[in-house]
Coordinates of C-alpha atoms in Angstrom, one line a residue:
M1 CA -212.4 44.6 76.6
D2 CA -210.4 43.9 73.3
N3 CA -206.8 44.2 73.8
G4 CA -207.2 46.7 76.5
Q5 CA -209.9 48.9 73.9
V6 CA -212.9 50.7 75.6
T7 CA -216.3 49.7 74.8
E8 CA -218.1 49.5 77.9
R9 CA -219.1 53.2 80.2
S10 CA -217.2 51.4 82.8
Q11 CA -213.6 51.2 81.3
L12 CA -214.2 55.7 80.7
P13 CA -212.1 56.1 84.1
G14 CA -209.3 54.3 83.1
C15 CA -209.2 56.7 79.8
K16 CA -205.6 58.7 80.7
R17 CA -205.6 60.9 77.5
I18 CA -209.1 62.9 76.7
V19 CA -209.8 65.6 74.5
V20 CA -212.7 67.8 75.2
K21 CA -214.7 70.0 72.6
I22 CA -216.2 73.0 73.9
G23 CA -219.1 74.0 72.0
T24 CA -220.0 77.6 71.0
R25 CA -223.0 78.1 72.4
L26 CA -221.5 76.7 76.1
I27 CA -218.5 79.5 75.3
T28 CA -220.8 82.7 75.0
G29 CA -223.6 83.6 77.4
D30 CA -223.3 86.9 79.4
A31 CA -223.5 90.8 78.2
T32 CA -219.7 90.6 77.0
G33 CA -220.4 87.6 75.3
L34 CA -218.8 85.0 76.9
N35 CA -219.8 82.3 79.9
T36 CA -217.0 83.1 82.1
T37 CA -219.0 81.3 84.9
F38 CA -218.4 77.8 82.7
L39 CA -215.5 77.7 82.0
D40 CA -214.7 78.4 85.1
S41 CA -216.8 75.2 85.7
V42 CA -214.4 73.3 83.2
A43 CA -211.5 74.4 84.1
Q44 CA -212.3 73.2 87.9
Q45 CA -213.0 69.5 86.5
L46 CA -210.2 69.2 84.5
A47 CA -207.8 70.1 87.4
E48 CA -209.5 67.9 89.7
L49 CA -209.0 65.1 87.0
R50 CA -205.3 66.1 86.8
E51 CA -204.9 65.0 90.2
D52 CA -206.3 61.3 89.4
G53 CA -203.4 60.9 86.2
H54 CA -205.7 62.0 83.5
E55 CA -204.6 64.2 80.8
F56 CA -206.6 67.2 78.4
I57 CA -206.8 68.6 75.2
I58 CA -209.4 71.1 74.6
V59 CA -210.5 71.9 70.8
T60 CA -213.0 75.4 72.0
S61 CA -215.0 77.0 69.7
G62 CA -216.3 80.8 69.8
A63 CA -213.5 82.8 68.5
V64 CA -215.6 84.3 65.4
F65 CA -218.6 85.1 68.2
L66 CA -216.2 87.2 70.1
G67 CA -215.1 88.9 67.5
R68 CA -218.1 89.7 66.4
K69 CA -218.7 90.9 69.2
L70 CA -215.5 92.9 69.4
L71 CA -216.1 94.8 66.2
A72 CA -219.9 95.5 66.8
L73 CA -220.6 93.6 63.6
R74 CA -224.8 93.1 62.6
K75 CA -226.1 90.0 61.7
S76 CA -226.6 91.3 58.0
E77 CA -222.5 91.7 58.2
D78 CA -221.2 87.9 57.2
S79 CA -218.3 87.9 54.7
T80 CA -215.7 85.5 54.1
S81 CA -213.3 88.4 55.2
L82 CA -215.4 89.9 58.0
R83 CA -215.9 86.5 59.5
Q84 CA -212.4 86.0 59.3
A85 CA -211.4 89.0 60.8
A86 CA -214.0 88.3 63.5
A87 CA -212.0 85.7 64.2
A88 CA -208.6 87.3 64.1
A89 CA -210.3 89.8 66.6
G90 CA -211.8 86.9 68.8
Q91 CA -209.1 84.6 69.3
P92 CA -207.4 86.3 71.8
A93 CA -210.0 87.0 73.7
L94 CA -210.8 83.4 73.6
M95 CA -207.5 82.5 74.6
R96 CA -207.1 84.9 77.5
H97 CA -209.8 83.9 79.2
W98 CA -209.2 79.9 78.7
S99 CA -205.3 81.2 80.2
E100 CA -207.5 82.7 83.1
A101 CA -209.6 79.7 84.2
L102 CA -206.7 77.4 83.8
S103 CA -204.4 79.6 85.7
A104 CA -206.4 80.1 88.7
R105 CA -206.5 76.8 88.7
G106 CA -202.7 75.4 88.7
L107 CA -203.3 74.4 85.0
K108 CA -200.5 75.7 82.3
C109 CA -202.0 75.5 78.7
G110 CA -200.9 76.6 75.4
Q111 CA -202.5 77.8 72.0
M112 CA -202.4 75.8 68.7
L113 CA -204.5 77.1 66.2
L114 CA -204.8 74.4 63.1
T115 CA -206.0 74.2 59.6
R116 CA -207.0 71.3 57.2
D117 CA -203.9 71.7 55.4
D118 CA -201.9 71.2 58.6
M119 CA -203.9 67.5 58.6
R120 CA -203.1 66.8 54.9
D121 CA -199.0 67.4 54.7
R122 CA -198.0 63.9 56.4
S123 CA -194.6 65.5 57.7
R124 CA -197.0 68.1 59.2
Y125 CA -199.2 65.8 60.6
I126 CA -196.1 64.2 62.5
Y127 CA -195.0 67.5 63.7
L128 CA -198.5 67.9 65.3
R129 CA -198.3 64.8 67.2
N130 CA -194.9 65.4 68.1
T131 CA -195.7 69.2 69.4
L132 CA -199.0 67.7 71.5
E133 CA -196.8 64.9 72.8
T134 CA -194.4 67.3 74.2
L135 CA -196.9 69.8 75.7
L136 CA -198.7 67.1 77.3
D137 CA -195.5 65.5 78.6
K138 CA -194.6 68.7 80.1
S139 CA -198.1 69.2 81.8
V140 CA -199.6 71.6 79.3
I141 CA -202.9 71.3 78.4
P142 CA -203.3 72.5 74.5
V143 CA -206.3 74.7 73.4
I144 CA -206.9 74.1 70.0
N145 CA -209.2 76.1 67.4
E146 CA -209.4 76.2 63.9
N147 CA -207.6 79.2 62.2
D148 CA -210.2 80.7 60.9
S149 CA -208.5 84.2 60.4
V150 CA -207.0 82.0 57.6
S151 CA -209.1 79.1 56.9
I152 CA -211.9 79.2 54.0
E153 CA -212.9 76.1 54.4
G154 CA -213.0 75.7 57.8
I155 CA -214.3 78.9 58.4
T156 CA -217.5 77.4 59.5
F157 CA -218.0 76.4 63.4
E158 CA -219.3 72.6 62.0
E159 CA -215.8 71.8 61.4
N160 CA -214.9 72.3 65.2
D161 CA -217.0 68.8 65.3
R162 CA -214.5 67.2 62.9
L163 CA -211.2 69.1 64.4
A164 CA -211.8 67.6 67.5
A165 CA -211.8 63.9 66.0
M166 CA -209.0 64.8 64.0
V167 CA -207.3 66.1 67.0
A168 CA -208.1 62.9 69.4
A169 CA -206.9 60.7 66.4
T170 CA -203.6 62.7 66.0
A171 CA -203.2 62.7 69.8
R172 CA -204.0 58.7 70.1
A173 CA -206.7 59.9 72.5
N174 CA -208.1 57.2 74.7
L175 CA -211.5 58.9 74.7
A176 CA -213.1 62.2 73.1
V177 CA -216.2 64.3 74.9
F178 CA -218.4 66.3 72.7
L179 CA -220.3 69.0 75.0
S180 CA -223.1 72.0 73.7
D181 CA -226.8 72.6 74.2
L182 CA -227.4 69.0 73.2
D183 CA -227.6 66.2 75.5
G184 CA -226.8 63.6 73.2
L185 CA -228.5 61.9 70.0
Y186 CA -232.4 61.4 70.0
T187 CA -234.1 59.5 67.6
A188 CA -235.7 62.5 66.4
D189 CA -235.7 66.3 67.5
P190 CA -236.9 66.3 70.8
R191 CA -237.5 70.1 70.5
V192 CA -240.4 69.3 68.0
D193 CA -241.1 65.9 68.7
C194 CA -242.4 64.7 71.7
D195 CA -241.7 61.3 71.0
A196 CA -238.6 61.8 70.7
R197 CA -236.5 59.3 72.6
Q198 CA -232.6 59.8 73.7
I199 CA -229.8 57.2 72.4
C200 CA -227.8 56.0 75.4
R201 CA -225.5 54.0 73.5
V202 CA -224.4 53.7 69.1
E203 CA -222.4 51.3 67.9
P204 CA -220.0 51.2 65.3
D205 CA -222.0 50.5 62.6
Q206 CA -225.3 51.9 63.2
D207 CA -227.0 54.4 60.9
H208 CA -228.8 57.1 63.3
S209 CA -227.8 59.9 60.5
A210 CA -231.9 60.3 60.2
A211 CA -232.2 61.1 63.7
A212 CA -229.6 64.5 63.0
R213 CA -231.9 67.0 62.6
G214 CA -230.7 70.7 61.8
A215 CA -229.8 71.1 66.0
G216 CA -227.6 73.7 65.6
G217 CA -228.0 77.2 66.4
P218 CA -227.6 80.7 64.5
E219 CA -223.9 81.1 66.0
S220 CA -223.4 76.9 66.3
R221 CA -223.5 75.8 62.6
G222 CA -222.4 72.3 63.6
G223 CA -225.2 70.8 64.8
M224 CA -225.9 67.0 65.2
T225 CA -225.0 66.4 61.6
A226 CA -221.4 67.8 62.3
K227 CA -221.1 65.4 65.8
L228 CA -222.2 62.3 64.3
A229 CA -219.7 62.4 61.7
A230 CA -216.9 63.4 63.9
A231 CA -218.6 60.2 66.0
K232 CA -218.2 58.0 63.0
M233 CA -214.6 59.3 62.2
L234 CA -213.5 58.4 65.6
A235 CA -215.4 55.1 65.5
D236 CA -213.2 54.2 63.0
C237 CA -210.4 54.8 64.5
G238 CA -210.8 53.3 67.5
I239 CA -211.5 55.7 69.7
P240 CA -214.9 55.9 72.0
A241 CA -216.6 59.2 72.1
V242 CA -219.5 60.9 74.4
M243 CA -221.8 63.3 73.4
A244 CA -223.4 65.0 76.2
S245 CA -224.7 68.7 77.3
G246 CA -222.3 71.2 78.5
Y247 CA -225.2 72.5 81.3
T248 CA -225.2 69.1 83.1
D249 CA -223.4 69.7 86.8
R250 CA -219.7 68.5 86.7
V251 CA -220.5 66.5 83.2
I252 CA -216.6 65.9 82.4
L253 CA -216.4 64.3 85.8
R254 CA -219.3 62.1 85.7
I255 CA -218.6 61.1 82.2
V256 CA -214.9 60.0 83.0
D257 CA -216.3 58.2 85.9
G258 CA -218.9 55.9 83.8
E259 CA -222.2 57.8 84.4
Q260 CA -224.4 57.5 81.9
L261 CA -224.5 60.5 80.9
G262 CA -225.4 61.7 76.8
T263 CA -224.9 59.2 74.5
F264 CA -222.0 56.8 74.3
F265 CA -220.7 55.5 70.7
V266 CA -218.5 52.6 70.6
P267 CA -215.5 52.4 68.9
G268 CA -214.6 49.9 65.7
R269 CA -211.2 48.2 65.6
P270 CA -208.3 50.7 66.1
V271 CA -206.2 51.5 63.2
Q272 CA -202.1 52.7 63.8
G273 CA -199.9 54.6 61.6
R274 CA -200.1 55.8 58.2
K275 CA -203.8 54.3 58.3
L276 CA -204.5 56.7 61.4
W277 CA -203.9 59.8 58.8
I278 CA -205.5 57.8 56.3
A279 CA -209.0 57.8 58.4
T280 CA -208.9 61.1 59.7
A281 CA -206.5 63.7 58.7
I282 CA -207.3 64.2 54.6
H283 CA -210.1 64.3 52.2
P284 CA -210.9 62.2 49.3
M285 CA -209.4 63.7 46.0
G286 CA -212.5 61.3 44.1
S287 CA -213.9 58.7 44.3
L288 CA -213.8 54.9 42.7
I289 CA -217.4 52.8 42.5
V290 CA -216.8 49.8 42.7
D291 CA -219.2 46.3 42.2
K292 CA -220.2 44.0 44.1
G293 CA -217.6 41.8 44.4
A294 CA -215.5 44.0 45.0
V295 CA -217.2 44.9 48.1
R296 CA -217.1 41.3 49.4
A297 CA -213.0 41.3 48.6
L298 CA -212.2 44.5 50.5
R299 CA -214.7 43.5 53.4
N300 CA -213.2 39.7 53.7
P301 CA -211.3 39.7 57.7
D302 CA -207.9 38.5 55.4
G303 CA -207.9 41.9 53.7
A304 CA -207.7 42.5 49.9
S305 CA -206.5 45.4 47.9
L306 CA -208.3 47.3 45.6
L307 CA -207.9 45.4 41.9
P308 CA -209.3 47.4 38.5
I309 CA -211.1 44.6 37.2
G310 CA -213.3 45.5 40.0
I311 CA -213.5 49.2 39.6
V312 CA -216.9 50.2 37.5
R313 CA -216.3 54.2 37.4
V314 CA -214.3 57.1 38.2
V315 CA -215.8 60.4 40.2
G316 CA -213.2 63.4 40.2
R317 CA -209.5 64.0 39.2
F318 CA -206.9 63.1 41.1
N319 CA -203.2 61.9 41.0
A320 CA -201.2 58.7 42.3
G321 CA -200.4 59.2 45.7
D322 CA -203.5 61.4 46.5
L323 CA -206.7 59.8 48.9
V324 CA -210.0 57.8 47.1
S325 CA -212.4 57.0 48.4
V326 CA -214.3 53.6 47.6
V327 CA -217.9 53.4 47.0
G328 CA -219.9 50.2 47.0
P329 CA -223.1 50.5 43.7
D330 CA -225.2 51.3 46.3
G331 CA -223.1 54.5 47.3
D332 CA -222.1 53.6 50.5
E333 CA -218.6 54.6 51.1
I334 CA -216.9 51.0 51.7
A335 CA -213.1 52.0 52.7
R336 CA -210.6 55.2 51.8
G337 CA -206.9 54.7 50.7
L338 CA -204.6 55.8 48.6
S339 CA -204.6 55.2 44.8
N340 CA -201.7 53.7 42.9
Y341 CA -202.3 56.0 39.8
P342 CA -204.3 59.3 38.7
S343 CA -207.8 59.1 37.5
E344 CA -207.3 59.3 33.9
E345 CA -205.4 56.0 34.4
V346 CA -207.8 53.9 36.7
A347 CA -210.7 55.4 34.3
L348 CA -208.5 53.1 31.6
I349 CA -208.0 50.3 33.3
S350 CA -211.0 49.8 35.1
G351 CA -212.4 46.6 34.8
H352 CA -209.4 45.0 33.3
H353 CA -207.1 42.3 35.0
T354 CA -204.0 43.1 36.0
R355 CA -202.2 41.4 33.8
E356 CA -203.8 43.8 31.0
I357 CA -202.4 47.0 32.5
P358 CA -199.1 46.7 30.6
D359 CA -201.0 46.8 27.5
V360 CA -203.8 49.1 28.3
L361 CA -201.6 52.0 29.6
G362 CA -198.1 51.0 27.3
H363 CA -196.0 50.9 30.8
I364 CA -196.1 48.8 33.7
G365 CA -197.4 49.5 37.0
D366 CA -198.7 48.1 40.2
D367 CA -201.3 45.7 40.3
E368 CA -203.1 47.2 43.1
V369 CA -205.4 50.6 42.1
V370 CA -205.2 50.7 46.2
H371 CA -203.0 48.4 48.1
R372 CA -204.5 47.4 51.3
D373 CA -201.7 48.7 53.3
N374 CA -202.8 51.8 52.2
M375 CA -206.2 51.8 52.7
V376 CA -208.6 51.8 55.8
L377 CA -212.4 50.3 55.9
V378 CA -215.0 52.8 56.6
T379 CA -218.3 51.8 58.7
G380 CA -221.6 51.7 57.5
D381 CA -223.3 55.5 58.0

């Protein structure tokens, strides 16, 4: 353990604040479109773990699926407006069942519906964090879903994997558990490759994207690729994650107890404050392609800002203060940070020394395009 950081399964019992993400295919099941037995099992496990001092946040999918059942929509009826209507119809039913399952065991819950904009704006991000803290302080379990009835970007289920990671980072959770019908990460799709082996542990700098075969079903669109992206985001924030099957008996209890179930994702070095928001809450508006020298400087343990001389090319349009992705010459993302300049000015000063900035732009500007205090390094994909 490094300054309290969890790097081994044996440390999981010490994780107080835990985010549990529930996949759509676990939520659904019986003739009514809801697996109440599963919800009851989750509620019972959380109740038992609460007695040991653990706190929980649930990130749940399933509203669109339930809404489609309620509205009797055919498979061919799949427009954005119909999916949004299904989300609006299904969310109350989904929340009612969660509330019943939890309250039957003496647990209180509160509904939160989020969109990507709630994370992009830093003031709203801080209000969200404060709300989560208050609910947990009052022994209320937040039950969170993406607000699919108004969110066009997040209308696919894969966003809930990313949403769970963003919530875990925002709430400063100690552990994230991703439950689906998959029992972890494999070297290949085990349904079609008899030689596929389960990967029990993933280090923060390991690349397993090739193993992310399309494992999502027709109602669960995230699949392994989305889950790997979420686990990578958590690793960049210093938060461990476990990916396991929700069909495993008492799976949450056993994971928190440190049992070797599913795949354990080892976290990297944790980040705090503004850098945590940069790492998780917003999406890059553009990219800065940099040379090898800039890559070496940024990865230096002492830390370095991104100077214009190391920038080769600008991709996309963005304003000063927007988030940009810093990409190396081989196409790998190196870092993310807030640009001090709009894209047009970055393009003009790229390849120049900082002393040349006033002559190129006609005004005095910052020496750095992205200051290291507003930058987060990204682990390898």
